[in-house]
Each structure stands twice: as C-alpha cells, then as structure tokens.
Short mmCIF file of C-alpha atoms in Angstrom, two decimals:
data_model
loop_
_atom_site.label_atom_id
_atom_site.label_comp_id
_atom_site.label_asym_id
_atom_site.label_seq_id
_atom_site.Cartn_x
_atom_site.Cartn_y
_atom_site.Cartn_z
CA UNK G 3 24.43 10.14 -33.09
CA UNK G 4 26.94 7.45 -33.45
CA UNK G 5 25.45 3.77 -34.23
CA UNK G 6 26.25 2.70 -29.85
CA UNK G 7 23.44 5.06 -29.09
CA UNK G 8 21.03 4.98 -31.50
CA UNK G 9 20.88 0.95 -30.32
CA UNK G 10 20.88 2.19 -26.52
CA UNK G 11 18.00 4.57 -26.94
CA UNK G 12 16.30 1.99 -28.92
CA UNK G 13 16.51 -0.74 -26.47
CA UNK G 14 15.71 1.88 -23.53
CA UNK G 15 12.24 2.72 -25.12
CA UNK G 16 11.49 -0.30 -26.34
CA UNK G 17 11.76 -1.51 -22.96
CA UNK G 18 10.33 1.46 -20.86
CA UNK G 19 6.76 0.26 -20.35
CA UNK G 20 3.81 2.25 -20.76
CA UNK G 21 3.00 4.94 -17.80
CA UNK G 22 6.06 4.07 -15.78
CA UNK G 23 8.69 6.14 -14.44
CA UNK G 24 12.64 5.63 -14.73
CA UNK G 25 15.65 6.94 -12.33
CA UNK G 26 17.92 8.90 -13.83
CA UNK G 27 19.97 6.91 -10.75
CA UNK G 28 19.27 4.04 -11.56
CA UNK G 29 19.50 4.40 -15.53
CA UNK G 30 23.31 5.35 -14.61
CA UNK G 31 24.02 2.31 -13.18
CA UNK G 32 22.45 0.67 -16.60
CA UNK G 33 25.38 2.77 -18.63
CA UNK G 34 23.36 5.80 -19.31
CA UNK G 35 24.85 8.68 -18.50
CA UNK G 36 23.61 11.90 -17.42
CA UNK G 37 25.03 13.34 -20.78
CA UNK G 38 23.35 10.57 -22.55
CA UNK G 39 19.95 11.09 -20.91
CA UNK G 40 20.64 15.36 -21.54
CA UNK G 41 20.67 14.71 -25.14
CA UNK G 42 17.73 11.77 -25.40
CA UNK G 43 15.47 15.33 -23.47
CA UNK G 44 16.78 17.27 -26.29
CA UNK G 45 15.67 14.84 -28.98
CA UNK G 46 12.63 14.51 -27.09
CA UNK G 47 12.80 11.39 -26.44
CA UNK G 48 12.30 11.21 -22.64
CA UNK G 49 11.51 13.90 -20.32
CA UNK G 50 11.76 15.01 -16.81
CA UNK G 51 8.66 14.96 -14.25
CA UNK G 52 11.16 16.36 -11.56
CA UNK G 53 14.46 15.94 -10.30
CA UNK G 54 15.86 12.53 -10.87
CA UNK G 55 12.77 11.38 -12.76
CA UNK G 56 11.84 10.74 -16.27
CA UNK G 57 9.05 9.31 -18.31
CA UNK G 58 8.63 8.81 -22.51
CA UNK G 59 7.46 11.86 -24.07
CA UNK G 60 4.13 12.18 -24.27
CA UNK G 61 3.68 9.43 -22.07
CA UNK G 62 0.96 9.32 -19.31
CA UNK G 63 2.45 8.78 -15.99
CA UNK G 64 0.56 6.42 -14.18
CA UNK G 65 0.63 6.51 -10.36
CA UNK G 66 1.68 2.43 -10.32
CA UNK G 67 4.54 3.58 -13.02
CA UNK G 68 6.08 5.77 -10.35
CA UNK G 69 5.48 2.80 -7.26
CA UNK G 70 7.15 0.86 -9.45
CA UNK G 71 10.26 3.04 -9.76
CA UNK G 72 10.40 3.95 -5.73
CA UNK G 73 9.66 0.10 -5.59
CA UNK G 74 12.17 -1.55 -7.94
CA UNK G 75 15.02 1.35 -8.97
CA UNK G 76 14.94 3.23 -5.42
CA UNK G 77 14.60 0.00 -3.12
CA UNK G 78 11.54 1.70 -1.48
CA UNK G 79 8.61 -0.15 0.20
CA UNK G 80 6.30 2.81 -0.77
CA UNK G 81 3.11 0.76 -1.73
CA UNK G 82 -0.57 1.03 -2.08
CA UNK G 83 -2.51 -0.35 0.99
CA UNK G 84 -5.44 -0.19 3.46
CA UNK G 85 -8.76 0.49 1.74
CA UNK G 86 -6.70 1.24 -1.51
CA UNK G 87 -5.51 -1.88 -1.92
CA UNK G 88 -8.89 -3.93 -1.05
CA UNK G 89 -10.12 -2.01 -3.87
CA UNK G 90 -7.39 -3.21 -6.46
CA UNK G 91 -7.92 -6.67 -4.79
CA UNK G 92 -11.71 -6.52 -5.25
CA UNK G 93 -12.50 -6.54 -1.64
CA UNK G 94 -14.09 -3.44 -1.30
CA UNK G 95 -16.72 -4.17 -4.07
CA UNK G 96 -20.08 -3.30 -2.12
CA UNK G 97 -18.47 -0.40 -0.63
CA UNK G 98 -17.80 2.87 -2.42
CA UNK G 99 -13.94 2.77 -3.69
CA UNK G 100 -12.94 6.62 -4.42
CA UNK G 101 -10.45 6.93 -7.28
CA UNK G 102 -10.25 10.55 -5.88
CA UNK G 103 -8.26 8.98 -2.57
CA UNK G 104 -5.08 6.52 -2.41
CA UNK G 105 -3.53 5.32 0.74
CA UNK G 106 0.08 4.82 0.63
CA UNK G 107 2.00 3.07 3.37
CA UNK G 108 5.82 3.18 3.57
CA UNK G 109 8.77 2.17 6.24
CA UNK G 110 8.94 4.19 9.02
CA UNK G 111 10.83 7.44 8.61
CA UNK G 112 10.66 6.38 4.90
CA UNK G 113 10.32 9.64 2.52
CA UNK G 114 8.77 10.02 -0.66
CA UNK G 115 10.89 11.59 -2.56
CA UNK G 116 10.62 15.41 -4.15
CA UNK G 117 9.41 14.46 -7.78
CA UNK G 118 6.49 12.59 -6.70
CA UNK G 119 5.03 14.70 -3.87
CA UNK G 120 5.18 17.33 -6.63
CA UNK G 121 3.91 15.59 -9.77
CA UNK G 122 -0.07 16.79 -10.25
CA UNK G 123 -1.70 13.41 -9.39
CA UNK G 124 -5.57 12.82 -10.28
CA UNK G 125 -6.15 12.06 -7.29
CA UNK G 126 -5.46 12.63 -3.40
CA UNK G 127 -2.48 10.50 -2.01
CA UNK G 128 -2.70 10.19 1.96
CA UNK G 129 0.79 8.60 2.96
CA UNK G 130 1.75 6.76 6.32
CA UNK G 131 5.31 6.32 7.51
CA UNK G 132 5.29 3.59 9.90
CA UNK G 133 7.19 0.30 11.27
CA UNK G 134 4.11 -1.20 12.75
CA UNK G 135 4.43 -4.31 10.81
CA UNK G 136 7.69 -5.58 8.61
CA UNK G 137 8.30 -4.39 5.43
CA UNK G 138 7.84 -7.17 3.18
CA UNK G 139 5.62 -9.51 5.21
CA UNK G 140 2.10 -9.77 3.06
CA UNK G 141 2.52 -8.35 0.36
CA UNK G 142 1.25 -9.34 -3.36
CA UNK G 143 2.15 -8.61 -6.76
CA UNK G 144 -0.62 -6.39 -8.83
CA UNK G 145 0.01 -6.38 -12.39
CA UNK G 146 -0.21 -3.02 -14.69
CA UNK G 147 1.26 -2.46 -18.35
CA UNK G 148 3.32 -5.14 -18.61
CA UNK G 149 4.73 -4.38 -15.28
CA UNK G 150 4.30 -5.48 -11.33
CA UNK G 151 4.11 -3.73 -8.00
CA UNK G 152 3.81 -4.97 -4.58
CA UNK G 153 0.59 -3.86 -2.94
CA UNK G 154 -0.91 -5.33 0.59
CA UNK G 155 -2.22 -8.37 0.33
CA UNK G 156 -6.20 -8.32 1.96
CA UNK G 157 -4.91 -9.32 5.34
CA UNK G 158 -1.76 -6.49 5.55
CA UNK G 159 -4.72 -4.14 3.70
CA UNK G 160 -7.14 -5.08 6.67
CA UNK G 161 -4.80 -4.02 9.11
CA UNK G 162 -3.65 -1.08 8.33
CA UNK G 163 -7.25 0.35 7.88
CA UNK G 164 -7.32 -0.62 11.58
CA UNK G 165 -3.96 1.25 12.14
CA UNK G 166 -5.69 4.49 10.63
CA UNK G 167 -8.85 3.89 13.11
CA UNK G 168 -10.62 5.67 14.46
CA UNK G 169 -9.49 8.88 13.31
CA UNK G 170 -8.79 8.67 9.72
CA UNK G 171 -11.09 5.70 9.23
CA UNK G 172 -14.43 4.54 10.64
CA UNK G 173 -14.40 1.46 12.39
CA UNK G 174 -17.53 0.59 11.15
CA UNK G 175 -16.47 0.58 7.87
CA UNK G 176 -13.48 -1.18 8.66
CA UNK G 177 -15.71 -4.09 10.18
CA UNK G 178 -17.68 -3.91 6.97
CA UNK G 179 -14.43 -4.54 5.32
CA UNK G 180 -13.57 -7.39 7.48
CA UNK G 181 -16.92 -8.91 6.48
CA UNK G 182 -15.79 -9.60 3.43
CA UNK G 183 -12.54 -11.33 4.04
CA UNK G 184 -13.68 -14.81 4.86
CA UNK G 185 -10.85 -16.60 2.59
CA UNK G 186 -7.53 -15.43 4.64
CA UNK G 187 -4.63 -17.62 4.63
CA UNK G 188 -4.40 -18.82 8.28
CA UNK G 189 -0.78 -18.64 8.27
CA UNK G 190 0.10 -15.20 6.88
CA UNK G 191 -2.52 -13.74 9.38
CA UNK G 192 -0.89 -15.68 12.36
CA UNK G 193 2.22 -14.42 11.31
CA UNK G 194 0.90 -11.05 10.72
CA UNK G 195 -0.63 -10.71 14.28
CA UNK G 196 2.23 -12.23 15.85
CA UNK G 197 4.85 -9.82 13.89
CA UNK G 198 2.70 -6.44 14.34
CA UNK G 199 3.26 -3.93 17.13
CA UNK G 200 -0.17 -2.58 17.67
CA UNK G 201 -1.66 -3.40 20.11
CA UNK G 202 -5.03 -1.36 18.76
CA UNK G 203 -4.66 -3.34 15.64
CA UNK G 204 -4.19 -6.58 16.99
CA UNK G 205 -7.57 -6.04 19.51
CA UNK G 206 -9.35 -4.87 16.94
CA UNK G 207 -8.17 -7.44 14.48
CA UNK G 208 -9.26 -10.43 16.94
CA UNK G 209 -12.60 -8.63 17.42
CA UNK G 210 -14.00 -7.86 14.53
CA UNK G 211 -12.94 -11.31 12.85
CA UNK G 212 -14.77 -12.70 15.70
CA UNK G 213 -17.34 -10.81 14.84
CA UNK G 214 -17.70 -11.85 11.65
CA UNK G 215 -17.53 -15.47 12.64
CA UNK G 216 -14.71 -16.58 9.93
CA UNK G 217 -13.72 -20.10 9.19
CA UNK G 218 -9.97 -19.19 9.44
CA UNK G 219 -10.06 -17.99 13.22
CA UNK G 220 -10.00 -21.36 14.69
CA UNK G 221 -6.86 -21.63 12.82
CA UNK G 222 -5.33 -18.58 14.47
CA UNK G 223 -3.15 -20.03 17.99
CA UNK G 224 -4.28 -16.56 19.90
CA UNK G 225 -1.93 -17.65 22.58
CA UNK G 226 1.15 -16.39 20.53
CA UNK G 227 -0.48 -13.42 19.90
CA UNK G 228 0.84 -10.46 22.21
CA UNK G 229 -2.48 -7.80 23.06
CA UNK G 230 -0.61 -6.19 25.82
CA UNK G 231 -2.25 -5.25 29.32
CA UNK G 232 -4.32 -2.09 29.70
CA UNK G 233 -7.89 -0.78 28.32
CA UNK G 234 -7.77 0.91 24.99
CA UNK G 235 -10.67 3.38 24.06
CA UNK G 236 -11.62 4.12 20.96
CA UNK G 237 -14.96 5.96 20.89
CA UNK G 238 -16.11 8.32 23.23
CA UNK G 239 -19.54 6.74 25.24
CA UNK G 240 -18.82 3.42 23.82
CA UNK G 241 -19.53 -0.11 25.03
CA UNK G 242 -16.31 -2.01 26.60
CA UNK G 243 -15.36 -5.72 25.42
CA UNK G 244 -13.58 -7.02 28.29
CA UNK G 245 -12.38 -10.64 26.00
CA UNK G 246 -9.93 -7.71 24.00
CA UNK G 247 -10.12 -4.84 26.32
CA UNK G 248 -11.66 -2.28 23.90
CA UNK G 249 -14.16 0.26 23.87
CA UNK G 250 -15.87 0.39 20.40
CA UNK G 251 -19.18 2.77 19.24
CA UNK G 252 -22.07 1.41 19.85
CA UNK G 253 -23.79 0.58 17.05
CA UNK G 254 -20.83 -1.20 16.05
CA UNK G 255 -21.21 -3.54 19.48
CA UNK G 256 -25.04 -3.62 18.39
CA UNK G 257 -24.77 -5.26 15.65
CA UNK G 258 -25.81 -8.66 15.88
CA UNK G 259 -22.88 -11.05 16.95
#
C-alpha cells in the first residue's frame, strides 16, 4: 500500500467515531473510492452492515451511529422522537422507558433505507413517515461518542405521542407525560402549534396542558392557533369537551382539573 493510503486509512479511522456508521456515498465524495474502501474490507479494516454501509471492524454499531449517518451523510430527518426521545431527555423518568421499543419519526414519504431496516437491532424500531409538523422545527442536539444527533426536543416529543394517540399510544399516558413538561419554551410551542397540521394534536395539545395547569400557557396567543371546525372522537363512550371539541376516556376527564 503506497504511503497516500496508508495516511488516508489512518485519518479515516482515527476519525470514524465509536459505534457510528459511514456511507460508502458519502465517503466517495471525501476521495475514497469504492476500490479504496474494497481493499480497506479486505484488510479488515472496515466492513459492510449492508449495501452502502460500513462500520470499523469489530465495532459495535450503535443505533445513534446509524441516525447519525441517515442524519448527516444521507441528509435524512430520520430521528428519535415521541416517548423515545422524552426518555433520552429525562422526561419520562417516573414512567417505565422500554429500551426494547424506539420511535422513529421521519419526513413524509421519507424511507429508511435497506441496510438499516435489515441490520439486527436490540431492540424494536416503530417508524412514522409523516409531514405533520416541519422538518427541522424543535429539534435538539443529543450527544453520543464524541458525536451529535438531532432528536425532538420535549415539546416536538410531546406531540408526536399525541399524533400516535389513541391507537398506538394511550392518552392517558400521554397526559402523564405532559405532566411533566412544566418548563416549555413559550415560543417554540407557539410556533409548534401554529406550524402543525393536526388538528387532533393541536386539541389535545391545548387540553391536556390545560389540564396540567402550566405556567407557559398564558404565554401561548391561542388565537393564532388553527383547531379547525368539527367534533373529533377519540374514545368510544367518552366524555365531550366542548372548549376543544374532543371526546376523551373517562377517567382521563375524571381526573381532577
């Protein structure tokens, strides 16, 4: 191996931080070529998870290491929210976080791609392809290894366990969640509500932070916020709030208010 590449493999592993994943797209663009990266696999130096993907050898692929390569080398917004990401933010503390389950969010039509649906994860992934709110708006950088992802910030998290209610998620849980979110940035959650195309979410939203009586609501202008005309039900023998126009279970209506 000529002196050139024994410094580009060098710098390419010294670099390559611990758990992540690299593009073999992307690593083109940095000069390595697809003959280069054939013969660091032979060496064992790297090796492939799947088409287009490729990790140390002997590495440990972490699930943020491969985020991080949909997020940063692919351009994806593929990222860890709802109940996943109030666990990594430490909102979720008195209620029980799985490690068994992730919740993945992503643009709408957005695919993950081939080598990560097939890698053998630890754990469950439930993914959501949807446009209900934009892209980048709340999100917050979670460090791992050296490196940084974007997750939901608690807000953008809050909401899209709403977006999965009732079916995939219990709205009393999700209330219990809310509970706990008492130090929301007024602004990013007026701009959140005001951005965000649910209607469901946005009732529910309102609701249960009314609910909970936080000190950031009076800061929310409700007037710019859009919760469409119609009833919505959402549990079957429920008790209607006419102020958002939702029927919720009853023992979460029961609760004191």
């Amino acid at each position: 191996m000529s002196l050139e590449n024994k410094t580009k493999i060098n710098r390419l592993l010294q670099n390559w931080p611990s758990g992540a994943v690299y593009l073999s797209s992307w690593l083109a663009d940095q000069g390595y070529s697809s003959q280069l990266l054939n013969r660091y696999k032979k060496s064992q130096w790297i090796t492939s998870i799947g088409s287009g993907a490729l990790v140390k050898n002997g590495d440990q692929v972490l699930l943020e290491g491969a985020i991080w390569a949909i997020q940063k080398q692919g351009n994806g917004t593929v990222h860890m929210g709802g109940k996943t990401a109030l666990g990594l933010l430490g909102k979720s503390h008195y209620l029980e976080f799985s490690p068994q389950n992730c919740v993945l969010f992503g643009g709408e039509k957005e695919k993950i791609p081939a080598w990560f649906q097939q890698y053998k994860w630890p754990m469950k992934l439930h993914y959501y392809s949807t446009a209900f709110l934009p892209p980048e708006l709340g999100m917050t950088d979670h460090e791992v290894n050296g490196f940084s992802i974007k997750i939901s910030s608690a807000a953008r998290a809050m909401m899209e366990c709403l977006y999965l209610a009732p079916e995939k998620q219990e709205l009393k849980e999700c209330y219990e969640l809310m509970e706990g979110l008492n130090n929301l940035r007024p602004n990013l959650v007026q701009e959140l509500l005001t951005t965000c195309s649910s209607i469901k979410v946005k009732r529910l939203f309102l609701y249960m932070a009314t609910k909970a009586g936080h000190p950031w609501l009076p800061f929310i202008d409700q007037e710019k916020i859009s919760l469409g005309t119609g009833k919505r039900q959402l549990a079957q023998n429920g008790v209607y709030v006419p102020e958002f126009m939702i029927t919720i279970p009853k023992d979460l209506f029961n609760d004191e208010l």
